Structures are given as C-alpha cells and as structure tokens.
JSON list of C-alpha atoms in Angstrom, two decimals:
[
{"chain": "H", "resi": 1, "resn": "GLY", "atom": "CA", "xyz": [-14.02, -40.19, -0.64]},
{"chain": "H", "resi": 2, "resn": "TYR", "atom": "CA", "xyz": [-15.23, -36.71, 0.21]},
{"chain": "H", "resi": 3, "resn": "SER", "atom": "CA", "xyz": [-11.73, -35.27, 0.62]},
{"chain": "H", "resi": 4, "resn": "SER", "atom": "CA", "xyz": [-10.65, -36.69, -2.74]},
{"chain": "H", "resi": 5, "resn": "ALA", "atom": "CA", "xyz": [-13.65, -35.16, -4.49]},
{"chain": "H", "resi": 6, "resn": "ALA", "atom": "CA", "xyz": [-13.08, -31.79, -2.82]},
{"chain": "H", "resi": 7, "resn": "SER", "atom": "CA", "xyz": [-9.36, -31.91, -3.58]},
{"chain": "H", "resi": 8, "resn": "ASP", "atom": "CA", "xyz": [-10.04, -32.62, -7.27]},
{"chain": "H", "resi": 9, "resn": "VAL", "atom": "CA", "xyz": [-12.31, -29.57, -7.43]},
{"chain": "H", "resi": 10, "resn": "TYR", "atom": "CA", "xyz": [-9.98, -27.19, -5.64]},
{"chain": "H", "resi": 11, "resn": "LYS", "atom": "CA", "xyz": [-6.72, -28.22, -7.29]},
{"chain": "H", "resi": 12, "resn": "ARG", "atom": "CA", "xyz": [-7.68, -26.22, -10.39]},
{"chain": "H", "resi": 13, "resn": "GLN", "atom": "CA", "xyz": [-8.71, -23.09, -8.52]},
{"chain": "H", "resi": 14, "resn": "VAL", "atom": "CA", "xyz": [-5.49, -21.34, -9.49]},
{"chain": "H", "resi": 15, "resn": "LEU", "atom": "CA", "xyz": [-7.04, -20.86, -12.95]},
{"chain": "H", "resi": 16, "resn": "TRP", "atom": "CA", "xyz": [-9.70, -18.61, -11.44]},
{"chain": "H", "resi": 17, "resn": "ILE", "atom": "CA", "xyz": [-7.16, -16.13, -10.09]},
{"chain": "H", "resi": 18, "resn": "PRO", "atom": "CA", "xyz": [-6.09, -14.50, -13.40]},
{"chain": "H", "resi": 19, "resn": "VAL", "atom": "CA", "xyz": [-9.75, -14.56, -14.47]},
{"chain": "H", "resi": 20, "resn": "ALA", "atom": "CA", "xyz": [-10.71, -12.55, -11.38]},
{"chain": "H", "resi": 21, "resn": "ALA", "atom": "CA", "xyz": [-7.76, -10.18, -11.86]},
{"chain": "H", "resi": 22, "resn": "VAL", "atom": "CA", "xyz": [-8.75, -9.40, -15.45]},
{"chain": "H", "resi": 23, "resn": "TYR", "atom": "CA", "xyz": [-12.48, -9.37, -14.70]},
{"chain": "H", "resi": 24, "resn": "GLY", "atom": "CA", "xyz": [-12.02, -6.75, -12.00]},
{"chain": "H", "resi": 25, "resn": "VAL", "atom": "CA", "xyz": [-10.64, -4.28, -14.53]},
{"chain": "H", "resi": 26, "resn": "ALA", "atom": "CA", "xyz": [-12.95, -5.34, -17.37]},
{"chain": "H", "resi": 27, "resn": "ALA", "atom": "CA", "xyz": [-16.08, -4.92, -15.25]},
{"chain": "H", "resi": 28, "resn": "PHE", "atom": "CA", "xyz": [-15.05, -1.65, -13.63]},
{"chain": "H", "resi": 29, "resn": "SER", "atom": "CA", "xyz": [-13.32, 0.33, -16.37]},
{"chain": "H", "resi": 30, "resn": "PRO", "atom": "CA", "xyz": [-15.99, 0.63, -19.15]},
{"chain": "H", "resi": 31, "resn": "ASP", "atom": "CA", "xyz": [-18.04, 3.22, -17.27]},
{"chain": "H", "resi": 32, "resn": "PHE", "atom": "CA", "xyz": [-15.00, 5.49, -17.16]},
{"chain": "H", "resi": 33, "resn": "ALA", "atom": "CA", "xyz": [-13.77, 4.71, -20.66]},
{"chain": "H", "resi": 34, "resn": "CYS", "atom": "CA", "xyz": [-17.10, 5.51, -22.30]},
{"chain": "H", "resi": 35, "resn": "GLY", "atom": "CA", "xyz": [-17.84, 8.54, -20.18]},
{"chain": "H", "resi": 36, "resn": "ALA", "atom": "CA", "xyz": [-20.82, 7.10, -18.28]},
{"chain": "H", "resi": 37, "resn": "ALA", "atom": "CA", "xyz": [-19.17, 8.01, -15.00]},
{"chain": "H", "resi": 38, "resn": "ARG", "atom": "CA", "xyz": [-18.85, 11.64, -16.12]},
{"chain": "H", "resi": 39, "resn": "VAL", "atom": "CA", "xyz": [-22.53, 11.68, -17.02]},
{"chain": "H", "resi": 40, "resn": "SER", "atom": "CA", "xyz": [-23.42, 10.38, -13.57]},
{"chain": "H", "resi": 41, "resn": "ARG", "atom": "CA", "xyz": [-21.16, 12.98, -12.05]},
{"chain": "H", "resi": 42, "resn": "ALA", "atom": "CA", "xyz": [-22.86, 15.72, -14.06]},
{"chain": "H", "resi": 43, "resn": "ARG", "atom": "CA", "xyz": [-26.19, 14.56, -12.66]},
{"chain": "H", "resi": 44, "resn": "GLY", "atom": "CA", "xyz": [-24.90, 15.00, -9.13]},
{"chain": "H", "resi": 45, "resn": "ALA", "atom": "CA", "xyz": [-23.90, 11.44, -8.33]},
{"chain": "H", "resi": 46, "resn": "SER", "atom": "CA", "xyz": [-20.62, 10.89, -6.52]},
{"chain": "H", "resi": 47, "resn": "LEU", "atom": "CA", "xyz": [-17.94, 9.11, -8.53]},
{"chain": "H", "resi": 48, "resn": "ALA", "atom": "CA", "xyz": [-16.91, 7.20, -5.41]},
{"chain": "H", "resi": 49, "resn": "ALA", "atom": "CA", "xyz": [-20.45, 6.01, -4.72]},
{"chain": "H", "resi": 50, "resn": "SER", "atom": "CA", "xyz": [-21.16, 5.05, -8.33]},
{"chain": "H", "resi": 51, "resn": "GLY", "atom": "CA", "xyz": [-17.80, 3.29, -8.63]},
{"chain": "H", "resi": 52, "resn": "CYS", "atom": "CA", "xyz": [-18.34, 1.21, -5.50]},
{"chain": "H", "resi": 53, "resn": "ALA", "atom": "CA", "xyz": [-21.88, 0.37, -6.62]},
{"chain": "H", "resi": 54, "resn": "ARG", "atom": "CA", "xyz": [-20.48, -0.73, -9.97]},
{"chain": "H", "resi": 55, "resn": "MET", "atom": "CA", "xyz": [-17.99, -3.01, -8.20]},
{"chain": "H", "resi": 56, "resn": "LEU", "atom": "CA", "xyz": [-20.67, -4.55, -6.01]},
{"chain": "H", "resi": 57, "resn": "THR", "atom": "CA", "xyz": [-23.01, -5.33, -8.90]},
{"chain": "H", "resi": 58, "resn": "ALA", "atom": "CA", "xyz": [-20.14, -6.80, -10.91]},
{"chain": "H", "resi": 59, "resn": "PHE", "atom": "CA", "xyz": [-18.58, -8.96, -8.19]},
{"chain": "H", "resi": 60, "resn": "VAL", "atom": "CA", "xyz": [-21.74, -10.59, -6.84]},
{"chain": "H", "resi": 61, "resn": "PRO", "atom": "CA", "xyz": [-22.25, -12.51, -10.13]},
{"chain": "H", "resi": 62, "resn": "LEU", "atom": "CA", "xyz": [-18.58, -13.54, -10.04]},
{"chain": "H", "resi": 63, "resn": "ALA", "atom": "CA", "xyz": [-19.00, -15.03, -6.57]},
{"chain": "H", "resi": 64, "resn": "LEU", "atom": "CA", "xyz": [-22.24, -16.78, -7.50]},
{"chain": "H", "resi": 65, "resn": "LEU", "atom": "CA", "xyz": [-20.74, -18.20, -10.68]},
{"chain": "H", "resi": 66, "resn": "TYR", "atom": "CA", "xyz": [-17.72, -19.51, -8.79]},
{"chain": "H", "resi": 67, "resn": "VAL", "atom": "CA", "xyz": [-19.76, -21.21, -6.07]},
{"chain": "H", "resi": 68, "resn": "ALA", "atom": "CA", "xyz": [-22.17, -22.69, -8.62]},
{"chain": "H", "resi": 69, "resn": "ALA", "atom": "CA", "xyz": [-19.29, -24.04, -10.75]},
{"chain": "H", "resi": 70, "resn": "CYS", "atom": "CA", "xyz": [-17.54, -25.54, -7.73]},
{"chain": "H", "resi": 71, "resn": "SER", "atom": "CA", "xyz": [-20.77, -27.08, -6.42]},
{"chain": "H", "resi": 72, "resn": "ALA", "atom": "CA", "xyz": [-21.51, -28.70, -9.78]},
{"chain": "H", "resi": 73, "resn": "ALA", "atom": "CA", "xyz": [-17.95, -30.01, -10.00]},
{"chain": "H", "resi": 74, "resn": "PHE", "atom": "CA", "xyz": [-18.11, -31.35, -6.44]},
{"chain": "H", "resi": 75, "resn": "ALA", "atom": "CA", "xyz": [-21.40, -33.15, -7.11]},
{"chain": "H", "resi": 76, "resn": "PHE", "atom": "CA", "xyz": [-19.91, -34.67, -10.28]},
{"chain": "H", "resi": 77, "resn": "LYS", "atom": "CA", "xyz": [-16.69, -35.76, -8.57]},
{"chain": "H", "resi": 78, "resn": "SER", "atom": "CA", "xyz": [-18.59, -37.21, -5.61]},
{"chain": "H", "resi": 79, "resn": "ALA", "atom": "CA", "xyz": [-20.70, -39.30, -7.99]},
{"chain": "H", "resi": 80, "resn": "GLN", "atom": "CA", "xyz": [-17.56, -40.30, -9.87]},
{"chain": "H", "resi": 81, "resn": "TYR", "atom": "CA", "xyz": [-15.94, -41.53, -6.64]},
{"chain": "H", "resi": 82, "resn": "GLY", "atom": "CA", "xyz": [-19.18, -43.23, -5.58]},
{"chain": "H", "resi": 83, "resn": "VAL", "atom": "CA", "xyz": [-19.47, -41.02, -2.49]},
{"chain": "H", "resi": 84, "resn": "ALA", "atom": "CA", "xyz": [-22.77, -39.82, -1.10]},
{"chain": "H", "resi": 85, "resn": "ALA", "atom": "CA", "xyz": [-21.79, -36.48, 0.37]},
{"chain": "H", "resi": 86, "resn": "GLY", "atom": "CA", "xyz": [-23.83, -35.75, 3.47]},
{"chain": "H", "resi": 87, "resn": "PHE", "atom": "CA", "xyz": [-25.04, -32.47, 4.90]},
{"chain": "H", "resi": 88, "resn": "SER", "atom": "CA", "xyz": [-21.87, -31.88, 6.90]},
{"chain": "H", "resi": 89, "resn": "ASP", "atom": "CA", "xyz": [-19.73, -32.59, 3.82]},
{"chain": "H", "resi": 90, "resn": "TRP", "atom": "CA", "xyz": [-21.67, -30.11, 1.73]},
{"chain": "H", "resi": 91, "resn": "ALA", "atom": "CA", "xyz": [-21.67, -27.54, 4.53]},
{"chain": "H", "resi": 92, "resn": "GLY", "atom": "CA", "xyz": [-17.90, -27.73, 4.86]},
{"chain": "H", "resi": 93, "resn": "PHE", "atom": "CA", "xyz": [-17.38, -27.64, 1.11]},
{"chain": "H", "resi": 94, "resn": "LEU", "atom": "CA", "xyz": [-19.73, -24.69, 0.56]},
{"chain": "H", "resi": 95, "resn": "PHE", "atom": "CA", "xyz": [-18.19, -22.72, 3.41]},
{"chain": "H", "resi": 96, "resn": "ALA", "atom": "CA", "xyz": [-14.76, -23.13, 1.81]},
{"chain": "H", "resi": 97, "resn": "ALA", "atom": "CA", "xyz": [-16.23, -22.30, -1.60]},
{"chain": "H", "resi": 98, "resn": "TRP", "atom": "CA", "xyz": [-17.77, -19.05, -0.32]},
{"chain": "H", "resi": 99, "resn": "VAL", "atom": "CA", "xyz": [-14.51, -18.10, 1.39]},
{"chain": "H", "resi": 100, "resn": "ASN", "atom": "CA", "xyz": [-12.71, -18.63, -1.92]},
{"chain": "H", "resi": 101, "resn": "ALA", "atom": "CA", "xyz": [-15.42, -16.66, -3.73]},
{"chain": "H", "resi": 102, "resn": "LEU", "atom": "CA", "xyz": [-14.85, -13.71, -1.40]},
{"chain": "H", "resi": 103, "resn": "LEU", "atom": "CA", "xyz": [-11.09, -14.01, -1.91]},
{"chain": "H", "resi": 104, "resn": "LEU", "atom": "CA", "xyz": [-11.58, -13.95, -5.69]},
{"chain": "H", "resi": 105, "resn": "CYS", "atom": "CA", "xyz": [-13.77, -10.87, -5.28]},
{"chain": "H", "resi": 106, "resn": "SER", "atom": "CA", "xyz": [-10.90, -9.36, -3.28]},
{"chain": "H", "resi": 107, "resn": "VAL", "atom": "CA", "xyz": [-8.53, -10.02, -6.19]},
{"chain": "H", "resi": 108, "resn": "ALA", "atom": "CA", "xyz": [-11.03, -8.41, -8.58]},
{"chain": "H", "resi": 109, "resn": "ALA", "atom": "CA", "xyz": [-11.63, -5.49, -6.22]},
{"chain": "H", "resi": 110, "resn": "TRP", "atom": "CA", "xyz": [-7.92, -4.69, -5.98]},
{"chain": "H", "resi": 111, "resn": "SER", "atom": "CA", "xyz": [-7.73, -4.81, -9.78]},
{"chain": "H", "resi": 112, "resn": "ALA", "atom": "CA", "xyz": [-10.46, -2.20, -9.87]},
{"chain": "H", "resi": 113, "resn": "ALA", "atom": "CA", "xyz": [-8.62, -0.17, -7.22]},
{"chain": "H", "resi": 114, "resn": "LEU", "atom": "CA", "xyz": [-5.46, -0.26, -9.32]},
{"chain": "H", "resi": 115, "resn": "TYR", "atom": "CA", "xyz": [-7.43, 0.96, -12.32]},
{"chain": "H", "resi": 116, "resn": "ALA", "atom": "CA", "xyz": [-8.88, 3.81, -10.27]},
{"chain": "H", "resi": 117, "resn": "VAL", "atom": "CA", "xyz": [-5.35, 4.85, -9.36]},
{"chain": "H", "resi": 118, "resn": "VAL", "atom": "CA", "xyz": [-3.39, 4.35, -12.60]},
{"chain": "H", "resi": 119, "resn": "ARG", "atom": "CA", "xyz": [-6.39, 5.08, -14.89]},
{"chain": "H", "resi": 120, "resn": "SER", "atom": "CA", "xyz": [-5.21, 2.55, -17.46]},
{"chain": "H", "resi": 121, "resn": "ALA", "atom": "CA", "xyz": [-6.91, -0.79, -18.06]},
{"chain": "H", "resi": 122, "resn": "PHE", "atom": "CA", "xyz": [-3.73, -2.31, -19.47]},
{"chain": "H", "resi": 123, "resn": "GLY", "atom": "CA", "xyz": [-1.57, -0.90, -16.69]},
{"chain": "H", "resi": 124, "resn": "ALA", "atom": "CA", "xyz": [-3.88, -2.09, -13.91]},
{"chain": "H", "resi": 125, "resn": "THR", "atom": "CA", "xyz": [-4.19, -5.56, -15.43]},
{"chain": "H", "resi": 126, "resn": "PHE", "atom": "CA", "xyz": [-0.44, -5.83, -15.95]},
{"chain": "H", "resi": 127, "resn": "ILE", "atom": "CA", "xyz": [0.35, -4.77, -12.38]},
{"chain": "H", "resi": 128, "resn": "GLN", "atom": "CA", "xyz": [-2.24, -7.06, -10.82]},
{"chain": "H", "resi": 129, "resn": "LEU", "atom": "CA", "xyz": [-1.21, -10.11, -12.87]},
{"chain": "H", "resi": 130, "resn": "GLY", "atom": "CA", "xyz": [2.41, -9.35, -12.00]},
{"chain": "H", "resi": 131, "resn": "LEU", "atom": "CA", "xyz": [1.58, -9.32, -8.29]},
{"chain": "H", "resi": 132, "resn": "VAL", "atom": "CA", "xyz": [-0.32, -12.59, -8.69]},
{"chain": "H", "resi": 133, "resn": "VAL", "atom": "CA", "xyz": [2.65, -14.24, -10.38]},
{"chain": "H", "resi": 134, "resn": "ILE", "atom": "CA", "xyz": [5.02, -12.98, -7.69]},
{"chain": "H", "resi": 135, "resn": "VAL", "atom": "CA", "xyz": [2.91, -14.58, -4.96]},
{"chain": "H", "resi": 136, "resn": "LEU", "atom": "CA", "xyz": [2.40, -17.82, -6.90]},
{"chain": "H", "resi": 137, "resn": "LEU", "atom": "CA", "xyz": [6.10, -18.21, -7.67]},
{"chain": "H", "resi": 138, "resn": "GLY", "atom": "CA", "xyz": [7.77, -16.38, -4.82]},
{"chain": "H", "resi": 139, "resn": "TYR", "atom": "CA", "xyz": [6.64, -18.42, -1.88]},
{"chain": "H", "resi": 140, "resn": "PRO", "atom": "CA", "xyz": [5.15, -21.78, -2.91]},
{"chain": "H", "resi": 141, "resn": "SER", "atom": "CA", "xyz": [5.88, -23.34, 0.48]},
{"chain": "H", "resi": 142, "resn": "ALA", "atom": "CA", "xyz": [3.44, -20.87, 2.03]},
{"chain": "H", "resi": 143, "resn": "TYR", "atom": "CA", "xyz": [0.56, -22.67, 0.31]},
{"chain": "H", "resi": 144, "resn": "GLY", "atom": "CA", "xyz": [1.02, -25.45, 2.82]},
{"chain": "H", "resi": 145, "resn": "SER", "atom": "CA", "xyz": [0.73, -25.08, 6.55]},
{"chain": "H", "resi": 146, "resn": "ALA", "atom": "CA", "xyz": [3.72, -22.94, 7.43]},
{"chain": "H", "resi": 147, "resn": "ALA", "atom": "CA", "xyz": [3.01, -23.32, 11.11]},
{"chain": "H", "resi": 148, "resn": "ALA", "atom": "CA", "xyz": [2.92, -27.11, 10.89]},
{"chain": "H", "resi": 149, "resn": "ALA", "atom": "CA", "xyz": [6.19, -27.03, 8.97]},
{"chain": "H", "resi": 150, "resn": "GLY", "atom": "CA", "xyz": [7.83, -25.10, 11.78]},
{"chain": "H", "resi": 151, "resn": "ALA", "atom": "CA", "xyz": [7.51, -21.73, 10.00]},
{"chain": "H", "resi": 152, "resn": "ALA", "atom": "CA", "xyz": [10.99, -22.10, 8.54]},
{"chain": "H", "resi": 153, "resn": "SER", "atom": "CA", "xyz": [10.29, -19.10, 6.30]},
{"chain": "H", "resi": 154, "resn": "PRO", "atom": "CA", "xyz": [8.23, -16.05, 7.26]},
{"chain": "H", "resi": 155, "resn": "VAL", "atom": "CA", "xyz": [4.71, -15.91, 5.85]},
{"chain": "H", "resi": 156, "resn": "PHE", "atom": "CA", "xyz": [4.85, -12.12, 5.73]},
{"chain": "H", "resi": 157, "resn": "PRO", "atom": "CA", "xyz": [4.46, -10.37, 3.29]},
{"chain": "H", "resi": 158, "resn": "TRP", "atom": "CA", "xyz": [2.77, -13.10, 1.24]},
{"chain": "H", "resi": 159, "resn": "CYS", "atom": "CA", "xyz": [-0.15, -13.26, 3.68]},
{"chain": "H", "resi": 160, "resn": "LEU", "atom": "CA", "xyz": [-1.11, -9.73, 2.62]},
{"chain": "H", "resi": 161, "resn": "SER", "atom": "CA", "xyz": [-2.25, -11.07, -0.76]},
{"chain": "H", "resi": 162, "resn": "PRO", "atom": "CA", "xyz": [-5.66, -12.72, -1.23]},
{"chain": "H", "resi": 163, "resn": "VAL", "atom": "CA", "xyz": [-3.90, -15.16, -3.56]},
{"chain": "H", "resi": 164, "resn": "PHE", "atom": "CA", "xyz": [-1.96, -16.60, -0.60]},
{"chain": "H", "resi": 165, "resn": "HIS", "atom": "CA", "xyz": [-5.14, -17.28, 1.37]},
{"chain": "H", "resi": 166, "resn": "LEU", "atom": "CA", "xyz": [-6.99, -18.61, -1.66]},
{"chain": "H", "resi": 167, "resn": "MET", "atom": "CA", "xyz": [-4.25, -21.12, -2.37]},
{"chain": "H", "resi": 168, "resn": "ASN", "atom": "CA", "xyz": [-4.21, -22.23, 1.28]},
{"chain": "H", "resi": 169, "resn": "VAL", "atom": "CA", "xyz": [-7.96, -22.83, 1.30]},
{"chain": "H", "resi": 170, "resn": "SER", "atom": "CA", "xyz": [-7.88, -24.49, -2.13]},
{"chain": "H", "resi": 171, "resn": "SER", "atom": "CA", "xyz": [-5.13, -26.88, -1.08]},
{"chain": "H", "resi": 172, "resn": "LEU", "atom": "CA", "xyz": [-7.30, -27.93, 1.88]},
{"chain": "H", "resi": 173, "resn": "CYS", "atom": "CA", "xyz": [-4.60, -26.83, 4.29]},
{"chain": "H", "resi": 174, "resn": "VAL", "atom": "CA", "xyz": [-7.16, -24.80, 6.16]},
{"chain": "H", "resi": 175, "resn": "GLN", "atom": "CA", "xyz": [-10.26, -26.63, 7.31]},
{"chain": "H", "resi": 176, "resn": "GLY", "atom": "CA", "xyz": [-13.03, -26.29, 9.85]},
{"chain": "H", "resi": 177, "resn": "ALA", "atom": "CA", "xyz": [-12.46, -23.45, 12.29]},
{"chain": "H", "resi": 178, "resn": "GLY", "atom": "CA", "xyz": [-9.27, -22.62, 10.41]},
{"chain": "H", "resi": 179, "resn": "LEU", "atom": "CA", "xyz": [-11.41, -21.13, 7.63]},
{"chain": "H", "resi": 180, "resn": "LEU", "atom": "CA", "xyz": [-12.47, -18.30, 9.92]},
{"chain": "H", "resi": 181, "resn": "ALA", "atom": "CA", "xyz": [-9.19, -16.39, 9.49]},
{"chain": "H", "resi": 182, "resn": "PRO", "atom": "CA", "xyz": [-9.23, -16.35, 5.65]},
{"chain": "H", "resi": 183, "resn": "ALA", "atom": "CA", "xyz": [-12.96, -15.53, 5.76]},
{"chain": "H", "resi": 184, "resn": "ILE", "atom": "CA", "xyz": [-12.31, -12.49, 7.97]},
{"chain": "H", "resi": 185, "resn": "TYR", "atom": "CA", "xyz": [-9.34, -11.53, 5.80]},
{"chain": "H", "resi": 186, "resn": "SER", "atom": "CA", "xyz": [-11.41, -11.71, 2.60]},
{"chain": "H", "resi": 187, "resn": "ILE", "atom": "CA", "xyz": [-14.07, -9.38, 4.00]},
{"chain": "H", "resi": 188, "resn": "ALA", "atom": "CA", "xyz": [-11.47, -6.95, 5.34]},
{"chain": "H", "resi": 189, "resn": "SER", "atom": "CA", "xyz": [-9.51, -7.02, 2.08]},
{"chain": "H", "resi": 190, "resn": "CYS", "atom": "CA", "xyz": [-12.62, -6.31, 0.01]},
{"chain": "H", "resi": 191, "resn": "GLY", "atom": "CA", "xyz": [-13.52, -3.47, 2.36]},
{"chain": "H", "resi": 192, "resn": "LEU", "atom": "CA", "xyz": [-10.06, -1.93, 2.01]},
{"chain": "H", "resi": 193, "resn": "ALA", "atom": "CA", "xyz": [-10.22, -2.26, -1.80]},
{"chain": "H", "resi": 194, "resn": "PHE", "atom": "CA", "xyz": [-13.61, -0.53, -1.88]},
{"chain": "H", "resi": 195, "resn": "ALA", "atom": "CA", "xyz": [-12.22, 2.21, 0.36]},
{"chain": "H", "resi": 196, "resn": "ALA", "atom": "CA", "xyz": [-9.19, 2.61, -1.93]},
{"chain": "H", "resi": 197, "resn": "VAL", "atom": "CA", "xyz": [-11.49, 2.95, -4.95]},
{"chain": "H", "resi": 198, "resn": "GLY", "atom": "CA", "xyz": [-13.61, 5.48, -3.12]},
{"chain": "H", "resi": 199, "resn": "ILE", "atom": "CA", "xyz": [-10.59, 7.58, -2.16]},
{"chain": "H", "resi": 200, "resn": "ALA", "atom": "CA", "xyz": [-9.09, 7.42, -5.68]},
{"chain": "H", "resi": 201, "resn": "LEU", "atom": "CA", "xyz": [-12.36, 8.38, -7.34]},
{"chain": "H", "resi": 202, "resn": "ARG", "atom": "CA", "xyz": [-13.08, 11.12, -4.82]},
{"chain": "H", "resi": 203, "resn": "ALA", "atom": "CA", "xyz": [-9.66, 12.58, -5.67]},
{"chain": "H", "resi": 204, "resn": "ARG", "atom": "CA", "xyz": [-10.88, 12.94, -9.27]},
{"chain": "H", "resi": 205, "resn": "GLU", "atom": "CA", "xyz": [-13.79, 15.04, -8.08]},
{"chain": "H", "resi": 206, "resn": "VAL", "atom": "CA", "xyz": [-11.55, 17.58, -6.36]}
]
C-alpha cells in the first residue's frame, strides 16, 4: 500500500547524496574561479554576503527538484500498487520529502563550505565524497533505529553527518513526530554551513 510505494521511492535516495555533494561545489565555485566574486568585491559587496546569496539561490532549485521528483515517483508507485493515497498519506510523504530536501541542501552547503576553506573544487569534492562514503560504509546499522535495537553501538559521531539523518528518514525508520529531530538538525546544519562559508570568505577579505 502506501508504505510500499513510499519505501520504493526512498530506497534509491542514496543516489542523490553524491549528486548533492558535487552540486554544492559546482554551483558555488564558478563565481570564484572566473573572478566574478572579485568584481563584486571591487564594487563594495561583501564576499561573505555574495557567497551566501549564491548558495541560497543554488540550493532552492535543488530542493524543489528533489521534492518534485519524489512526488512524481510516489504518485507513479501509488498508481502501480493500486493505492489511492489520501491527504494524510501525501502530507506525511511530503513532510519527509522536504526534510530530506533540506538534508541534501545541508550536504551541498558543507561542500560549498569545504570549497571556501580549501579553495579547490577537486579537493572539496574529494573530501566531501570521502566523508559521505565513510558514513555510508562505517556505520550501516545506524540507518535503522539504534534506540529500538538497544543502541548496541554509539550513534555518535555518525549523527553529526546529514547523510546519517537522510538515510534514517529514507529508510522510513523515522516517521510522524520522529521527523521533527532530523528537520531541526537539517536547518541547524545548513545554518552552520552558511556561517562557515561566511567566516571563510570574510577571512579572504582581511
């Protein structure tokens, strides 16, 4: 039924993670590679402000594309299973989809932050993809409900990564009110990434 359709959509969400990691660098770095940021700086604009604005305008389309793709896939899978998803089903699905969209934006934002620090598109992409792989391979049991399993292994430090929370939401291990924690985390993580970019770019101005 509904859960089967949602599960089919979310089981492939891991493919979006490297896309977000690479997109974060690809969308953020061109302004600095081509010198547009220096032009803005010469006109009196703050590098930190212009960099954060660039991130915001780049990541909103990423979130919208993700939610639209998931919604289309959910509608298709629901029809395939012969399920008429009601308002509550769609509300729950879309809430989870938006939480995941924010988590993907967090992945992209930290990619941009890494670029602002290392100042190398290749280096930032390599580091971010490496961190993603470490989380995906290093603690697979954390993608389930560690608490329900008796917390045999500590969730920390994996819970510091947006990838950990994205995989938990995507595997439908967090539902209903349980989505509030990853939603709050995603907003806080994006805020910290924007702050890191602002600090790194402000350091260039000094």
